[in-house]
Coordinates of C-alpha atoms in Angstrom, one line a residue:
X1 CA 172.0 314.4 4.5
X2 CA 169.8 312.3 6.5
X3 CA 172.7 310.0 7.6
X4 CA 174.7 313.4 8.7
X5 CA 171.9 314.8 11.0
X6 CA 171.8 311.3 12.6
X7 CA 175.4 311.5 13.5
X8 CA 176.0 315.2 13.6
X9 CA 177.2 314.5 17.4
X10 CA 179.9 312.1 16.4
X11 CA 181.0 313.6 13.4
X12 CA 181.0 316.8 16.1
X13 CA 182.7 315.0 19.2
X14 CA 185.3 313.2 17.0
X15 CA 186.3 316.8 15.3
X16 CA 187.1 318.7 18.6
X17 CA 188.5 315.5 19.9
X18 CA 191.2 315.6 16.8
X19 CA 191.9 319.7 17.1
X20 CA 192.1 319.0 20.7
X21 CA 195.0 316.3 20.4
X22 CA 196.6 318.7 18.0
X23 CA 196.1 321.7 20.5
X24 CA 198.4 319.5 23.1
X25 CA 200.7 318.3 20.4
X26 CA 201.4 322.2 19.5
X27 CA 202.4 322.5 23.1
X28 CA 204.2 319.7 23.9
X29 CA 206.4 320.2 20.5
X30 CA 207.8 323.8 22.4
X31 CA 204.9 326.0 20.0
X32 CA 202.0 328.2 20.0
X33 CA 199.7 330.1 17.4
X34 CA 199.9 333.9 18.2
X35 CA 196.4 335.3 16.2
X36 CA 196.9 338.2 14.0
X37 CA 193.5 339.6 15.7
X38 CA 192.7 337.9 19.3
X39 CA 188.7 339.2 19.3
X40 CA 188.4 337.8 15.3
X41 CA 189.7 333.9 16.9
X42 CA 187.5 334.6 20.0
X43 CA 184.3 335.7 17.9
X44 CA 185.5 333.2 15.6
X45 CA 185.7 330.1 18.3
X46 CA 182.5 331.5 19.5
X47 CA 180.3 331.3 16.7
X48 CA 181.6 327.6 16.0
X49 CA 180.7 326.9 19.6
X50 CA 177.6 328.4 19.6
X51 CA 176.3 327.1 16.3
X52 CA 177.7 323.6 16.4
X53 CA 175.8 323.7 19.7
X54 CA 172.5 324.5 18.3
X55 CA 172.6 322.3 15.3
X56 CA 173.3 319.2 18.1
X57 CA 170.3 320.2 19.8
X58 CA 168.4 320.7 16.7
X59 CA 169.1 317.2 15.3
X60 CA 168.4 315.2 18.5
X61 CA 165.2 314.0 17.3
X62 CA 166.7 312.1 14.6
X63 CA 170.3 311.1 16.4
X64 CA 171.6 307.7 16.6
X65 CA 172.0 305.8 20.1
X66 CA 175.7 306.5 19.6
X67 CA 175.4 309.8 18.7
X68 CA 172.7 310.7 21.9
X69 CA 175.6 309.0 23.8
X70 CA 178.3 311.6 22.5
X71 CA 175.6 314.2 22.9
X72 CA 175.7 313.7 26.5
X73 CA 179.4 313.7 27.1
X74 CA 179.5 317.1 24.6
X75 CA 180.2 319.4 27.1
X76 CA 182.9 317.9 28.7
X77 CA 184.5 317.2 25.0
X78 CA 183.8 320.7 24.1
X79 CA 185.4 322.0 27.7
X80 CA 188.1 320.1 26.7
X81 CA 188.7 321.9 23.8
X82 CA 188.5 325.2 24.8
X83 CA 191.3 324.2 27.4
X84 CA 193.2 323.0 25.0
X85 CA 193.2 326.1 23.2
X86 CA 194.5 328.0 26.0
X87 CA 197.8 325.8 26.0
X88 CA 197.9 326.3 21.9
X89 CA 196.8 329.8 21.8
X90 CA 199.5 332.9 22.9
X91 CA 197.0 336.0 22.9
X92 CA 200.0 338.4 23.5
X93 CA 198.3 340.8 26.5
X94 CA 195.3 340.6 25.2
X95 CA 193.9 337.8 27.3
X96 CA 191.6 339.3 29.0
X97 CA 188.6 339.9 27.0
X98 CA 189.8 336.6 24.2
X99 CA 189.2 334.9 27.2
X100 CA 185.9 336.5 28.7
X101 CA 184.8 335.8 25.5
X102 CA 185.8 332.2 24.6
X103 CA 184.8 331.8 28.3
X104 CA 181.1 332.7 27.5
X105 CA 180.8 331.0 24.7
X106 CA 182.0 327.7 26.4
X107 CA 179.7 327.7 29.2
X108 CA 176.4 328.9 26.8
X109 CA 177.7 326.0 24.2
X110 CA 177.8 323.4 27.3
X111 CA 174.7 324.5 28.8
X112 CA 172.9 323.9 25.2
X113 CA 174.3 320.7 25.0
X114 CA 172.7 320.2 28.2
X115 CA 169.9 320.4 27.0
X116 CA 169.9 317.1 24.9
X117 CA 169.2 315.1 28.3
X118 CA 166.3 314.1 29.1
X119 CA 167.2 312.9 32.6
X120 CA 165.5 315.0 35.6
X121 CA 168.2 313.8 37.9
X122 CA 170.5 315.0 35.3
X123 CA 169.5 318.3 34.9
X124 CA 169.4 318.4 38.8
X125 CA 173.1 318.0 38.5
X126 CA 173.4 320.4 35.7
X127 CA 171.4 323.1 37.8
X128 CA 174.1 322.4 41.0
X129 CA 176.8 322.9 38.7
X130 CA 175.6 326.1 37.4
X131 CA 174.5 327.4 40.8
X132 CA 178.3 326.3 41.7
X133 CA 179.8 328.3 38.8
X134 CA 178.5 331.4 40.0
X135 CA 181.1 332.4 42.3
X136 CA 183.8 330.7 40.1
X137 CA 183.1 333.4 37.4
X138 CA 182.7 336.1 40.2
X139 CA 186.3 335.2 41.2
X140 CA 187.6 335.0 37.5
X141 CA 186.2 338.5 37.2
X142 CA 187.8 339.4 40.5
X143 CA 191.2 338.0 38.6
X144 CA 190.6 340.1 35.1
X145 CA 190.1 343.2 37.1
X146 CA 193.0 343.3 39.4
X147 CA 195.6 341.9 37.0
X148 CA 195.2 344.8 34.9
X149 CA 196.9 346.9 37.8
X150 CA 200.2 345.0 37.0
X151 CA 202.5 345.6 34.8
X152 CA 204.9 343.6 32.3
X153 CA 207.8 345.3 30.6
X154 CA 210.4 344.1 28.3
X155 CA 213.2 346.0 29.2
X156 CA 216.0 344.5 27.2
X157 CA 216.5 342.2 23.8
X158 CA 219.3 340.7 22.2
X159 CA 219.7 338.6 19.1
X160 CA 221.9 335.6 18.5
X161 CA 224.9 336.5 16.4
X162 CA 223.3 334.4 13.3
X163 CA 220.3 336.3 14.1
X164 CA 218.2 332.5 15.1
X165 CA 217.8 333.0 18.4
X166 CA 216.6 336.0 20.4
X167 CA 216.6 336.7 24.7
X168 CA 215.0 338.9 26.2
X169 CA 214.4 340.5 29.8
X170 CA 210.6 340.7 31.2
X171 CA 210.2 342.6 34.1
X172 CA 206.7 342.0 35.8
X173 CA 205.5 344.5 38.4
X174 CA 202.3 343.5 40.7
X175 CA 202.6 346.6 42.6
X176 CA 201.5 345.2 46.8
X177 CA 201.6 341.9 45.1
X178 CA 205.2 342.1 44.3
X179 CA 207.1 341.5 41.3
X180 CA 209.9 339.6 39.2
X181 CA 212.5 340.0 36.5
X182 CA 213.1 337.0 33.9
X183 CA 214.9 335.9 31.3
X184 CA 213.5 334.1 28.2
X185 CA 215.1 333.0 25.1
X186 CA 213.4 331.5 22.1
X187 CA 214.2 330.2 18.3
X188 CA 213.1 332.6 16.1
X189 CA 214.3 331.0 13.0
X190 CA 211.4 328.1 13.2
X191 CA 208.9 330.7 12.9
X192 CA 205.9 330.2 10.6
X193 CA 203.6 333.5 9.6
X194 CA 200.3 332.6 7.9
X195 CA 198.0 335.0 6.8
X196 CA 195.7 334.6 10.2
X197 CA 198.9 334.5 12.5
X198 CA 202.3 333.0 13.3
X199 CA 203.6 329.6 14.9
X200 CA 205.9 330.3 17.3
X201 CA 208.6 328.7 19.1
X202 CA 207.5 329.0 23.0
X203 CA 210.6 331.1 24.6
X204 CA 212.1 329.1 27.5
X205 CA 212.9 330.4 30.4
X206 CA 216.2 330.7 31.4
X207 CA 216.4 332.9 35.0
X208 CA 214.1 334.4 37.6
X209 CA 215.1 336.9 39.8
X210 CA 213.8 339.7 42.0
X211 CA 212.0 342.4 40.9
X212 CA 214.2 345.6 39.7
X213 CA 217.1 342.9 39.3
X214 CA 219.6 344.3 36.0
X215 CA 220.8 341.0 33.7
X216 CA 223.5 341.8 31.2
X217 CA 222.8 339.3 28.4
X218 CA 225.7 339.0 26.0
X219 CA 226.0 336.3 23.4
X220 CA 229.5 334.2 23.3
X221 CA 228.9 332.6 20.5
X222 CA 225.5 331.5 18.6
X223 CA 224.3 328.8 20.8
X224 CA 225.6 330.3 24.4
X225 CA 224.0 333.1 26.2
X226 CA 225.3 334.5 29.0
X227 CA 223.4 336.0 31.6
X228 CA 224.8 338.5 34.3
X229 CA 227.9 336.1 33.7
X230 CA 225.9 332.8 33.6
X231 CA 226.4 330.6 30.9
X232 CA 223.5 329.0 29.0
X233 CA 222.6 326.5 26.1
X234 CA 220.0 328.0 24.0
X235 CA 220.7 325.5 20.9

């Protein structure tokens, strides 16, 4: 038990290190993990944070040199991680307060880590950075609040013939902003439900128009999608 206190910042920094790399690998393989219940992960991820965070603190009397050294760099590893998440995590619409949330919990976690320096010329920096995050967050509230006077729509879906494949029309209105219509199309067949969510195959995005542009999608075959009478691959 002893030996675990001692190294509770390693044992931590090399776990969100590993679940970060998988986060990436998730998206770079074409996927992403669609929660059954976005404010369960973000409660969740932020009682992890939040708790991992104090135990660090709480253990730094007893850490290792190479665990003080992993306590130091925590925040950025942890930062990491939570921006990793957002390339693995689809919240499906309901960003907005998964992400206040997780958010929140990222910058408290970080600013506990902080903590474990002893440095004054450290926590100088630390003080500028959070003085400097001020109007960041005052501009990502800016950004929650006036994105909610848009509007996304799927107006149209169609299914592959064999029932793998699925396309679909998004039209996104950002009223004085302007808007756009899209086409997507996705595997549906590599899908993989879990009790807690689904792994999903990312849908790939196959033509942006105009906003209040009509598409026509019509399969020709189980691979081939054709779009207002463009042709695509979707195998």
């Amino acid at each position: 038990m002893q030996s675990v206190k001692r190294n509770f910042n390693c044992f931590l920094g090399g776990l969100l290190i590993v679940l970060s790399a998988l986060n990436m690998l998730l998206y770079f393989c074409g996927y992403c993990f669609v929660p059954s219940n976005c404010a369960a992960l973000a409660a969740a991820y932020g009682v992890f944070a939040l708790i991992s965070a104090a135990l660090s603190v709480g253990y730094r009397s007893v850490k290792t040199k190479r665990s003080g050294s992993f306590g130091r760099i925590m925040p950025v590893i942890l930062l990491a991680f939570t921006v990793s998440l957002f390339f693995a995590v689809d919240f499906d619409g309901n960003a907005v307060c998964a992400n206040i949330v997780i958010i929140i919990s990222a910058v408290a976690a970080a600013l506990i880590f902080f903590a474990v320096s002893d440095s004054v010329k450290m926590k100088n920096v630390i003080i500028n950075i959070c003085v400097g995050m001020i109007p960041a967050a005052l501009w990502l509230w800016f950004v929650f609040i006036f994105s909610s006077f848009g509007e996304t729509t799927v107006t149209q879906t169609a299914p592959s013939p064999d029932e793998t494949k699925e396309a679909w029309v998004v039209r996104s209105d950002q009223g004085a902003l302007g808007g756009d219509t899209s086409v997507y199309a996705r595997r549906v067949d590599r899908d993989l439900e879990l009790f807690c969510g689904t792994f999903k195959a990312r849908g790939r995005l196959l033509y942006s128009g105009g906003w209040g542009e009509e598409y026509e999608l019509e399969w020709i075959d189980d691979s081939v999608l054709s779009v207002g009478g463009e042709l695509y691959d979707v195998g």
